[in-house]
mmCIF file of C-alpha atoms and ligand atoms in Angstrom:
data_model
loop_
_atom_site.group_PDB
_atom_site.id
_atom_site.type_symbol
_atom_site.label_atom_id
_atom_site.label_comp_id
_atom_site.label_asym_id
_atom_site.label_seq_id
_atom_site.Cartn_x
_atom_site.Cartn_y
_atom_site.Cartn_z
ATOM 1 C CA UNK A 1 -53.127 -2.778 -3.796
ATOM 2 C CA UNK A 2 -50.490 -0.923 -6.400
ATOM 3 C CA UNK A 3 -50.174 -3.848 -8.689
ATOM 4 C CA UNK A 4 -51.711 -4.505 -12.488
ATOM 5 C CA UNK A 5 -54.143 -7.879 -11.990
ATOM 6 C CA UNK A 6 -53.191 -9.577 -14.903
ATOM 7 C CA UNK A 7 -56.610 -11.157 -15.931
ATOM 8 C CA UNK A 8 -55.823 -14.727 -16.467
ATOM 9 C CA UNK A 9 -59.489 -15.696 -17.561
ATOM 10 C CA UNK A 10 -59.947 -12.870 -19.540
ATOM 11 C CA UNK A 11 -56.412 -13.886 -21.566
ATOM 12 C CA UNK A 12 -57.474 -17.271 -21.753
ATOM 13 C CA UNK A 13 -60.491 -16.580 -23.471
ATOM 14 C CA UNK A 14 -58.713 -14.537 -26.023
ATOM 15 C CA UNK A 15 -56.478 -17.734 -26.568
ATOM 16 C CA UNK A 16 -59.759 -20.014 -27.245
ATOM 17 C CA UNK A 17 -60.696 -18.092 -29.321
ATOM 18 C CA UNK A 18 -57.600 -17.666 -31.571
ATOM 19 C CA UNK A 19 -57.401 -21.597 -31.333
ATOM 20 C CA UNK A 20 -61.117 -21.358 -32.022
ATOM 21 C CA UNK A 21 -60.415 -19.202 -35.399
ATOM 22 C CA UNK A 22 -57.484 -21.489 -36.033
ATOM 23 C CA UNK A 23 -59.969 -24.790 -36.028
ATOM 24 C CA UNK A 24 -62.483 -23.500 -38.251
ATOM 25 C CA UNK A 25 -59.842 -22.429 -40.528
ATOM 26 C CA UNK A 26 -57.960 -25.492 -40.815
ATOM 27 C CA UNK A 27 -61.417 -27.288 -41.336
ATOM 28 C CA UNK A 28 -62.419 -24.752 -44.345
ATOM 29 C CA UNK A 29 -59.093 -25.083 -45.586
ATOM 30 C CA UNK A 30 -58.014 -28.052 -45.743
ATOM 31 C CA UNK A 31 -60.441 -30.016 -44.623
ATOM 32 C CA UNK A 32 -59.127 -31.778 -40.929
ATOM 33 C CA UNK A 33 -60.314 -31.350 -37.341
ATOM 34 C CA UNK A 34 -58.441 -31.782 -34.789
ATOM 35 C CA UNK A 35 -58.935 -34.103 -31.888
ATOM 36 C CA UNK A 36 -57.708 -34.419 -28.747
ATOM 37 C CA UNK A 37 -57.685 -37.782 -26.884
ATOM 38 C CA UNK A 38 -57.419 -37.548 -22.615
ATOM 39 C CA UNK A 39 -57.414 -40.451 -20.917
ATOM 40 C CA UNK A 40 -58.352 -41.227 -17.467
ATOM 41 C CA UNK A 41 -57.757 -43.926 -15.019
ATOM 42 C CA UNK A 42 -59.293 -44.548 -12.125
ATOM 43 C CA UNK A 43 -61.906 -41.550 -10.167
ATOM 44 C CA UNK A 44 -59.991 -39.238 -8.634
ATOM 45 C CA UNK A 45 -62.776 -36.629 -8.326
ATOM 46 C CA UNK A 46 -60.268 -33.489 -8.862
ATOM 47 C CA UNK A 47 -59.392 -35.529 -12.388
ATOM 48 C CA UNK A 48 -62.673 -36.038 -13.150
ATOM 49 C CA UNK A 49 -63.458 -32.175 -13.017
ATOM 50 C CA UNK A 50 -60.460 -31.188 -14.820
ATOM 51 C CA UNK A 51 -60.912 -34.139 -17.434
ATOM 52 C CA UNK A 52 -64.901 -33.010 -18.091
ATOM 53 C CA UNK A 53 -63.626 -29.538 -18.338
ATOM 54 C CA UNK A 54 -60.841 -30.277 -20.905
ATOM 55 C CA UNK A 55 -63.412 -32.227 -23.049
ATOM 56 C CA UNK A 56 -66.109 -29.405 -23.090
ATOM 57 C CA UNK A 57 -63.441 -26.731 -23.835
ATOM 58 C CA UNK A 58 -62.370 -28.466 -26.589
ATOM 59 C CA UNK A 59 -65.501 -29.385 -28.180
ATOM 60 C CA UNK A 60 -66.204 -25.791 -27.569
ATOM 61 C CA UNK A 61 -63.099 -24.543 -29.990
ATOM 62 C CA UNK A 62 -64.452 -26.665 -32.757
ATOM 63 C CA UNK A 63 -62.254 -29.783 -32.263
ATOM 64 C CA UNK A 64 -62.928 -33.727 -31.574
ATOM 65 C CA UNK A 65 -62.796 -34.513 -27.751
ATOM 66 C CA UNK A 66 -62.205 -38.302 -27.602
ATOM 67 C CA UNK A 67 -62.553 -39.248 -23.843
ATOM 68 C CA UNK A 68 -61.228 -42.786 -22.098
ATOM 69 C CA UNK A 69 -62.336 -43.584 -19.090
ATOM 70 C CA UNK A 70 -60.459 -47.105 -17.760
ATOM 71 C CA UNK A 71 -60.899 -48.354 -14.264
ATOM 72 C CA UNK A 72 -58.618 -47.837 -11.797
ATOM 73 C CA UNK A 73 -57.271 -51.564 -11.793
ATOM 74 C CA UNK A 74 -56.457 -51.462 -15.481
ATOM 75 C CA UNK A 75 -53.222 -52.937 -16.163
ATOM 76 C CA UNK A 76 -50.559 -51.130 -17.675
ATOM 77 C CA UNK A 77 -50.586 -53.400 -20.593
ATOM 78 C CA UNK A 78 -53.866 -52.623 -21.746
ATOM 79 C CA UNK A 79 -53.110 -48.665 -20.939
ATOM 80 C CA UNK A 80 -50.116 -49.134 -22.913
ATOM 81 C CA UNK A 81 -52.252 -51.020 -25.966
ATOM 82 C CA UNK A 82 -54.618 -48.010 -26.009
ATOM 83 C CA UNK A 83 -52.227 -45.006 -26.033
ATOM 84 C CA UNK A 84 -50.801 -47.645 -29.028
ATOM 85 C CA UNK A 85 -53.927 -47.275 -30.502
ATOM 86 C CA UNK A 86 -54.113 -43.494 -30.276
ATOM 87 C CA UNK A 87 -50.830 -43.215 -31.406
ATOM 88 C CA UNK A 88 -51.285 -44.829 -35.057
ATOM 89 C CA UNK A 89 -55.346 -43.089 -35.035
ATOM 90 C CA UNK A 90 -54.754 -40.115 -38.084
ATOM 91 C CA UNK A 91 -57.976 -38.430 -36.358
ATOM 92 C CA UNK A 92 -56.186 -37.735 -33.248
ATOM 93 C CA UNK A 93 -53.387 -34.983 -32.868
ATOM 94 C CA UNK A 94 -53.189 -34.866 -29.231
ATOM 95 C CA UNK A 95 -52.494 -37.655 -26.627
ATOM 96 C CA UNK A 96 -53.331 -36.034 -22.543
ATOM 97 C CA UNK A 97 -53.119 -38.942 -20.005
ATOM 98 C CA UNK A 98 -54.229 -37.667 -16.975
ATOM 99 C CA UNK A 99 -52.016 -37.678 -13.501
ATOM 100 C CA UNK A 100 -51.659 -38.533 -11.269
ATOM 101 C CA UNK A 101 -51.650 -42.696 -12.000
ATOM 102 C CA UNK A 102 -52.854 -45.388 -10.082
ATOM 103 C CA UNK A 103 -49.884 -46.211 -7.724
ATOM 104 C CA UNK A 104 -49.638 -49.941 -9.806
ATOM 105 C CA UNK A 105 -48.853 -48.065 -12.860
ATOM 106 C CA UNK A 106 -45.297 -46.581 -14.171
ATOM 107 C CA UNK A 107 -46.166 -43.074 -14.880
ATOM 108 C CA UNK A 108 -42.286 -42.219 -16.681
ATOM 109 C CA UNK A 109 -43.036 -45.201 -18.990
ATOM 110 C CA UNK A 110 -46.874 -44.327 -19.605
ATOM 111 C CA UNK A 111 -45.714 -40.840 -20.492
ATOM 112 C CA UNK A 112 -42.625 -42.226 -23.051
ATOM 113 C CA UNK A 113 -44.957 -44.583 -24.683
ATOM 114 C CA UNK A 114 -47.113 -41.259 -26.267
ATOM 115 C CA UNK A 115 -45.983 -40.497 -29.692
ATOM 116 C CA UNK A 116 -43.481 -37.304 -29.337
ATOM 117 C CA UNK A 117 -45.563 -35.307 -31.641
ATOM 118 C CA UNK A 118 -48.761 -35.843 -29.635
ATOM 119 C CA UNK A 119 -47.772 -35.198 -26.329
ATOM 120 C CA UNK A 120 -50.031 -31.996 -25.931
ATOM 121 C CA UNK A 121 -48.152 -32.192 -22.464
ATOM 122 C CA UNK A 122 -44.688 -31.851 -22.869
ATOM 123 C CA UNK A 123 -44.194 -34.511 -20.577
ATOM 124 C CA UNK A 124 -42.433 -36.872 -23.273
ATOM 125 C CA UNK A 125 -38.632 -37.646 -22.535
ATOM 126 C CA UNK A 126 -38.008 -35.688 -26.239
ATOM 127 C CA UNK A 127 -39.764 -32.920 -25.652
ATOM 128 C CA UNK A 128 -38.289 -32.613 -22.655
ATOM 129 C CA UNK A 129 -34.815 -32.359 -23.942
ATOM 130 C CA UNK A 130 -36.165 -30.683 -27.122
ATOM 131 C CA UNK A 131 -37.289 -27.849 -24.659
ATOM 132 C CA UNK A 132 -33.903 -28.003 -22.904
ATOM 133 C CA UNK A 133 -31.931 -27.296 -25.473
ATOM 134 C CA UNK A 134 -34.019 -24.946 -27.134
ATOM 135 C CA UNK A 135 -35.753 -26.555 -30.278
ATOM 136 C CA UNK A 136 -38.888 -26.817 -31.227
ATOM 137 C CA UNK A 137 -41.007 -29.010 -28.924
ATOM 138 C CA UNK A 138 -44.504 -29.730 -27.607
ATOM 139 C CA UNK A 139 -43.962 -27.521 -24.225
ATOM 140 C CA UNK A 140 -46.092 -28.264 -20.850
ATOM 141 C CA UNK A 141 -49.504 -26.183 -21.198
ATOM 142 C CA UNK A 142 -49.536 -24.612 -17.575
ATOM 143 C CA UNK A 143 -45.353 -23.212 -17.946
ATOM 144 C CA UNK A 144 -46.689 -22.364 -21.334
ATOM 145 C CA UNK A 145 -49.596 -20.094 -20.099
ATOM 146 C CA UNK A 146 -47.636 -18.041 -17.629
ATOM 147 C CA UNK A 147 -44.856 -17.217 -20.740
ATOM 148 C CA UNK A 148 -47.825 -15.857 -22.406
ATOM 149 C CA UNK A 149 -48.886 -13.536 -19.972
ATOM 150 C CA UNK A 150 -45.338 -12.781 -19.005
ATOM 151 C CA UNK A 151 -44.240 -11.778 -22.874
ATOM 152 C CA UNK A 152 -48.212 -9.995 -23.032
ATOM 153 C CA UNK A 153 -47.122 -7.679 -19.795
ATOM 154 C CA UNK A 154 -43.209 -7.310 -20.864
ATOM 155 C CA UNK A 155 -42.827 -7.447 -24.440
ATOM 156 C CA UNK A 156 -39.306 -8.520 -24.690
ATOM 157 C CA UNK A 157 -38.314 -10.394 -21.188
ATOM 158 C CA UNK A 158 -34.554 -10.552 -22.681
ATOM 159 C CA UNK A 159 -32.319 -9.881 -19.596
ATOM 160 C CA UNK A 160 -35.180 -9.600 -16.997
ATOM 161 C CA UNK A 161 -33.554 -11.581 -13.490
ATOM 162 C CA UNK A 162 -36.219 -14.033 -13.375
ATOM 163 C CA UNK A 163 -36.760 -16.375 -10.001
ATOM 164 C CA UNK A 164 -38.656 -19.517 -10.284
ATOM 165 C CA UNK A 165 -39.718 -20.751 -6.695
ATOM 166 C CA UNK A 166 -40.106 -24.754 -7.372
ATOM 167 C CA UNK A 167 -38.218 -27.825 -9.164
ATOM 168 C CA UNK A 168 -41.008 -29.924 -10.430
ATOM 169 C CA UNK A 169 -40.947 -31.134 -13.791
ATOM 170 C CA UNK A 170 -44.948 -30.187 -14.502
ATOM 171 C CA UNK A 171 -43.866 -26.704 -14.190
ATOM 172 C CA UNK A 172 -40.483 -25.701 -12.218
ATOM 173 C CA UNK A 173 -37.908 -27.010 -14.790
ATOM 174 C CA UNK A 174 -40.097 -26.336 -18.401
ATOM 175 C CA UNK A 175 -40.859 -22.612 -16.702
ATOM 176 C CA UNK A 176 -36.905 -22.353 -16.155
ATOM 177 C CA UNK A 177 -36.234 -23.528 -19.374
ATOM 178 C CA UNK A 178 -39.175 -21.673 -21.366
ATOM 179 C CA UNK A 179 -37.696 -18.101 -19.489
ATOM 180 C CA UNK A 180 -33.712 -19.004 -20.668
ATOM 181 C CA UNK A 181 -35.040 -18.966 -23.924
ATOM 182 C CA UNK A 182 -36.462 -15.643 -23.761
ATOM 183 C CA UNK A 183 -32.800 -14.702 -22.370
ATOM 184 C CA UNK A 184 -34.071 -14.381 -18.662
ATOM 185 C CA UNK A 185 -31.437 -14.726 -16.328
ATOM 186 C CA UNK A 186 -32.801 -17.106 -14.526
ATOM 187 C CA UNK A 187 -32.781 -18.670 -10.843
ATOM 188 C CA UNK A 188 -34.782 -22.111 -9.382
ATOM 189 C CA UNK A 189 -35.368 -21.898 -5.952
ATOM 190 C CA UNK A 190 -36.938 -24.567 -3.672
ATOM 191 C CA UNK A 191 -37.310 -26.152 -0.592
ATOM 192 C CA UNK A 192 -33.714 -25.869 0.279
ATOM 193 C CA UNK A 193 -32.704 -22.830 -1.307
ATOM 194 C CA UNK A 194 -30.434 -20.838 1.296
ATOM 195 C CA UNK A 195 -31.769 -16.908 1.858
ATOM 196 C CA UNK A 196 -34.818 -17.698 -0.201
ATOM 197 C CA UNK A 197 -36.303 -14.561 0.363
ATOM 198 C CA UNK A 198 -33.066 -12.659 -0.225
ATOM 199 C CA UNK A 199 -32.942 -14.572 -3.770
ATOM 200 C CA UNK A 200 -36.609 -13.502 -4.997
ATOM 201 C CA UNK A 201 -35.879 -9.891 -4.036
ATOM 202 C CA UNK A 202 -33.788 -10.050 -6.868
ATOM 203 C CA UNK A 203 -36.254 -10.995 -9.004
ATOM 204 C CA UNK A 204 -37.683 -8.983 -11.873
ATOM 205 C CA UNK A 205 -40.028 -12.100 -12.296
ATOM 206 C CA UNK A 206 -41.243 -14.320 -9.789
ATOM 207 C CA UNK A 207 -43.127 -17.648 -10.281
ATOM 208 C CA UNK A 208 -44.258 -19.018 -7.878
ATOM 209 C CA UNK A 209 -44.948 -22.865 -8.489
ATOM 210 C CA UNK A 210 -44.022 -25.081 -5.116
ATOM 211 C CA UNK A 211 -47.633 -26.112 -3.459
ATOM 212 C CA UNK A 212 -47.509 -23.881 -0.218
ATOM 213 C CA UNK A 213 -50.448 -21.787 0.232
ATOM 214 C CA UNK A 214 -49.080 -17.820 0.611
ATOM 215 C CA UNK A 215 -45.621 -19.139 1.413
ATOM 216 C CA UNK A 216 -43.916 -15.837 -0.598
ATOM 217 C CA UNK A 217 -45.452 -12.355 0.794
ATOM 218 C CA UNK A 218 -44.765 -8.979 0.082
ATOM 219 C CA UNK A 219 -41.432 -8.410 1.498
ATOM 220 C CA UNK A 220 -40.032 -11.317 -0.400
ATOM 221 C CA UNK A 221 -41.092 -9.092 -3.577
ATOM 222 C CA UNK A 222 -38.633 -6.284 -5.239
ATOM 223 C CA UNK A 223 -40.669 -3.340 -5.467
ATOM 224 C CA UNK A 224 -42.252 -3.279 -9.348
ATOM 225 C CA UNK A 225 -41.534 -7.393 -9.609
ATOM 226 C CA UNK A 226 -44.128 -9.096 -11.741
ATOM 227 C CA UNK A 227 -45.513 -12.082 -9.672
ATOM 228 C CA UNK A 228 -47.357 -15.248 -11.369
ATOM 229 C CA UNK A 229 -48.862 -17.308 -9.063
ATOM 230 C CA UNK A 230 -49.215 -20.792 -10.022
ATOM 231 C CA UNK A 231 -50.420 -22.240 -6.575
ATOM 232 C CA UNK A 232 -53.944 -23.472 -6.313
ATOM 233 C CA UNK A 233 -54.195 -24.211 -2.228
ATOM 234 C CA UNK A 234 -57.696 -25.060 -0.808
ATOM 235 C CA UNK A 235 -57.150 -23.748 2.857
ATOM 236 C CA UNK A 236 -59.988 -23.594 5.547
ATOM 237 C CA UNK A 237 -61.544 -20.206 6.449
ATOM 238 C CA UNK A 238 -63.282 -20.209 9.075
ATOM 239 C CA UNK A 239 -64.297 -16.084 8.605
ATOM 240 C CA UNK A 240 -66.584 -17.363 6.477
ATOM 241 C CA UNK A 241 -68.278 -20.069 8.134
ATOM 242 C CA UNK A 242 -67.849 -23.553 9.612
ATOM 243 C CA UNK A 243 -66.441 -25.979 7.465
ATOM 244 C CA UNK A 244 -65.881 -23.223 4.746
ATOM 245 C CA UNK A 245 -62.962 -23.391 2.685
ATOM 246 C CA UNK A 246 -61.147 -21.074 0.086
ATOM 247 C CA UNK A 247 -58.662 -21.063 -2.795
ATOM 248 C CA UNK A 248 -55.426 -19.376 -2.343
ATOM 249 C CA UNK A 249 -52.078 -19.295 -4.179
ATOM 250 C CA UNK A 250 -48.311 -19.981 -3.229
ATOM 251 C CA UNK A 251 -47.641 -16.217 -2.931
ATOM 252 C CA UNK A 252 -49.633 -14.195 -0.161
ATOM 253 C CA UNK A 253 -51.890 -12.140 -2.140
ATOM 254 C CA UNK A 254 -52.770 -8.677 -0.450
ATOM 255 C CA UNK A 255 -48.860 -7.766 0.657
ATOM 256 C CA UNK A 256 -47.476 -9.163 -2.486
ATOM 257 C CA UNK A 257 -49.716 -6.899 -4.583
ATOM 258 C CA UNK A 258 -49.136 -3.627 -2.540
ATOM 259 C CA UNK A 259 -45.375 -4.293 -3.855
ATOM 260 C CA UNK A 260 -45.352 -5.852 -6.878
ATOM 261 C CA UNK A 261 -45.746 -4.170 -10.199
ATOM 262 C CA UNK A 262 -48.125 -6.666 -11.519
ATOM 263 C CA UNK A 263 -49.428 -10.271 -10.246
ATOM 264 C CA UNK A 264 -52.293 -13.108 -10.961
ATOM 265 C CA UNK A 265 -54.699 -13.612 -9.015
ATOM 266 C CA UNK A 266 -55.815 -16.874 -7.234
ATOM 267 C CA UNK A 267 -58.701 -17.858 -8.831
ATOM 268 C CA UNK A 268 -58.327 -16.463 -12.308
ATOM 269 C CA UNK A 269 -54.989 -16.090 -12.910
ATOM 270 C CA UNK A 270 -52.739 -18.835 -14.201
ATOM 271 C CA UNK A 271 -55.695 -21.653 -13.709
ATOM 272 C CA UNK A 272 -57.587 -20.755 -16.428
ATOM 273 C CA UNK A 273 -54.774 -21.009 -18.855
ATOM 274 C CA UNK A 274 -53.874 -24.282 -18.891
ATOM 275 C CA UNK A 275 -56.377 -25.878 -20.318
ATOM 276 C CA UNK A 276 -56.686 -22.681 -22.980
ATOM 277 C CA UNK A 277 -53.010 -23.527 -23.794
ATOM 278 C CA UNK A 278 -53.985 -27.389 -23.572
ATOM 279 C CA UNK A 279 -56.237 -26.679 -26.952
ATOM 280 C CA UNK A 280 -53.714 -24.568 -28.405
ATOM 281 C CA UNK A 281 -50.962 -27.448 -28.252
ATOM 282 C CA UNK A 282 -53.493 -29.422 -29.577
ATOM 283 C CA UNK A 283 -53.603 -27.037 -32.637
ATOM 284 C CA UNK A 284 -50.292 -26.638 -32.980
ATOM 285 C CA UNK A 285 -49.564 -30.403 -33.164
ATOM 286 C CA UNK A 286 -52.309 -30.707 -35.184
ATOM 287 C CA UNK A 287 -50.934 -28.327 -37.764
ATOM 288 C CA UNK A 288 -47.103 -30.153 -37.295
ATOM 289 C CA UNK A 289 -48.269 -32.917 -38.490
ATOM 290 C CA UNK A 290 -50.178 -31.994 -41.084
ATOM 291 C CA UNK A 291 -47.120 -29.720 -42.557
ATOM 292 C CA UNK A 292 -49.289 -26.654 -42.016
ATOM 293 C CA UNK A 293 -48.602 -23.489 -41.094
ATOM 294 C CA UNK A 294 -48.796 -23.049 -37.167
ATOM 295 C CA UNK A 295 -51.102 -20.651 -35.315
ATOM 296 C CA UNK A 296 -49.314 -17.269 -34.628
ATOM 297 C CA UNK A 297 -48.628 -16.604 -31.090
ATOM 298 C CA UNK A 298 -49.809 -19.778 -29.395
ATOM 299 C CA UNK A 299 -46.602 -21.487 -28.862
ATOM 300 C CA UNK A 300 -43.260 -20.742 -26.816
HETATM 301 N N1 GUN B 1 -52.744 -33.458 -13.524
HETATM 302 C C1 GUN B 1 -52.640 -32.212 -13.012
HETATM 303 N N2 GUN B 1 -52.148 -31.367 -13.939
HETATM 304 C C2 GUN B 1 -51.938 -32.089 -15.057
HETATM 305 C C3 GUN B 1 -51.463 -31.759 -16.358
HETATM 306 O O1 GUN B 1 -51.099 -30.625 -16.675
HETATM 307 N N3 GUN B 1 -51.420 -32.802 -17.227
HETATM 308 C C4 GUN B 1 -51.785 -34.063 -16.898
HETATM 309 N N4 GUN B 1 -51.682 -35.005 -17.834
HETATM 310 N N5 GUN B 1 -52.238 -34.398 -15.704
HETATM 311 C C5 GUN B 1 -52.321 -33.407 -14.797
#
């Protein structure tokens, strides 16, 4: 391996604990702690982990972790009525319902029904075109994340050719849009992308974000590329036993990192940072709302 890990875990840990410094002054100061409502329907057990994660982090920074835990027949009415609730509740900043949805319910008009200013997910129709045409917006936490450790490695990224392999609106489309704005020239490939390979070996950036464990490998990479890895992929490996299983990203790890200049690692790499980045949107609105200033370096 030639490439720089870029420590993910370690970075996000530096991030709670701005957000953590932020907190405890905003609380000394002027008196306010911020809370952060998630919401969860239904018991997907991957949502459960991720939702029990979100509300220990955050109680961790110093902040007000309000959980909601509906069954999974709930109808969209009375999800509606609570995010209502939340909406018009002065203790909470930050509004996270967790997807995916119960198949009865309309996840576009769940999403829209979130106040703009407390959508710690980006996800709102606003800040989605707030984002896409460069304003100020709430901006999706796990796009959000990679930025940080892209502008940490670069510096400036301003005319970096920057390839983003994957269209979805979680992270595909903010990522694109998040990179532009750092003047990235910048590419979205996907699934039907002619000469994909051809098109990331362009790439002074790669991120890879489309769901396909070690679909990119090394001689996809242009040599000195930095690679962020967004894929989380639970594959079977039997080398280690029967039954056994392992974590692996979208980009093949070993021959992308004897090419690459620097690259995340799956574990460790982008996961951790979402949720850091979760609490620091949580801040941030938080401090927006409030007319205060806004932590320095925690947004795009
Ligand atoms: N499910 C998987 N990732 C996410 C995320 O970033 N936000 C929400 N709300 N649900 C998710």
């Amino acid at each position: 391996m030639s490439a720089q890990l870029i420590d993910g875990k370690a970075f996000a840990a530096t991030v709670r604990e701005k957000v953590a410094a932020h907190v405890a002054r905003l609380k000394e100061e002027n008196g306010i702690t911020p809370g952060l409502a998630v919401v969860l329907v239904g018991e997907d057990p991957a949502s459960q982990v991720y939702v029990r994660s979100k509300g220990k982090q955050t109680v961790e920074a110093g902040m007000n972790s309000y959980e909601h835990k509906l069954e999974a027949d709930t109808s969209e009415a009375d999800l509606l009525a609570l995010i209502d609730k939340l909406n018009s509740d002065p203790a909470v900043h930050g509004i996270l319902v967790q997807l995916p949805l119960p198949g009865h319910l309309n996840e576009d008009l769940v999403i829209n029904s979130i106040a703009p200013e407390k959508d710690v997910d980006g996800f709102h129709i606003s800040n989605v075109g707030l984002l896409g045409t460069g304003q100020k917006s709430m901006v999706p936490c796990t796009p959000l994340g990679c930025l940080m450790m892209l502008r940490d490695h670069h510096g400036s990224l301003s005319g970096l050719n920057a390839v983003v392999v994957g269209r979805s609106n979680i992270v595909g489309k903010p990522m694109a849009n998040l990179l532009l704005k750092d003047s990235c020239t910048v590419t979205i490939a996907h699934s039907r992308t002619k000469d994909i390979e051809e098109v990331c070996k362009q790439a002074d950036i790669v991120v890879a974000a489309v769901g396909r464990p070690e679909m990119i490998t090394g001689d996809w990479i242009k040599p000195g590329a930095t690679v962020i890895d967004v894929g989380i992929n639970r594959i079977d490996a039997p080398e280690k036993g029967e039954g056994k299983t392992r974590l692996v990203g979208d980009c093949h790890f070993d021959s992308c990192a004897q090419v690459a200049g620097a690259i995340t690692p799956v574990p460790g790499g982008v996961g951790p940072m979402t949720i850091a980045c979760l609490l620091a949107n949580t801040v941030t609105a938080c401090c927006r709302m409030n007319g205060l200033t806004e932590p320095d370096g925690l947004t795009a």
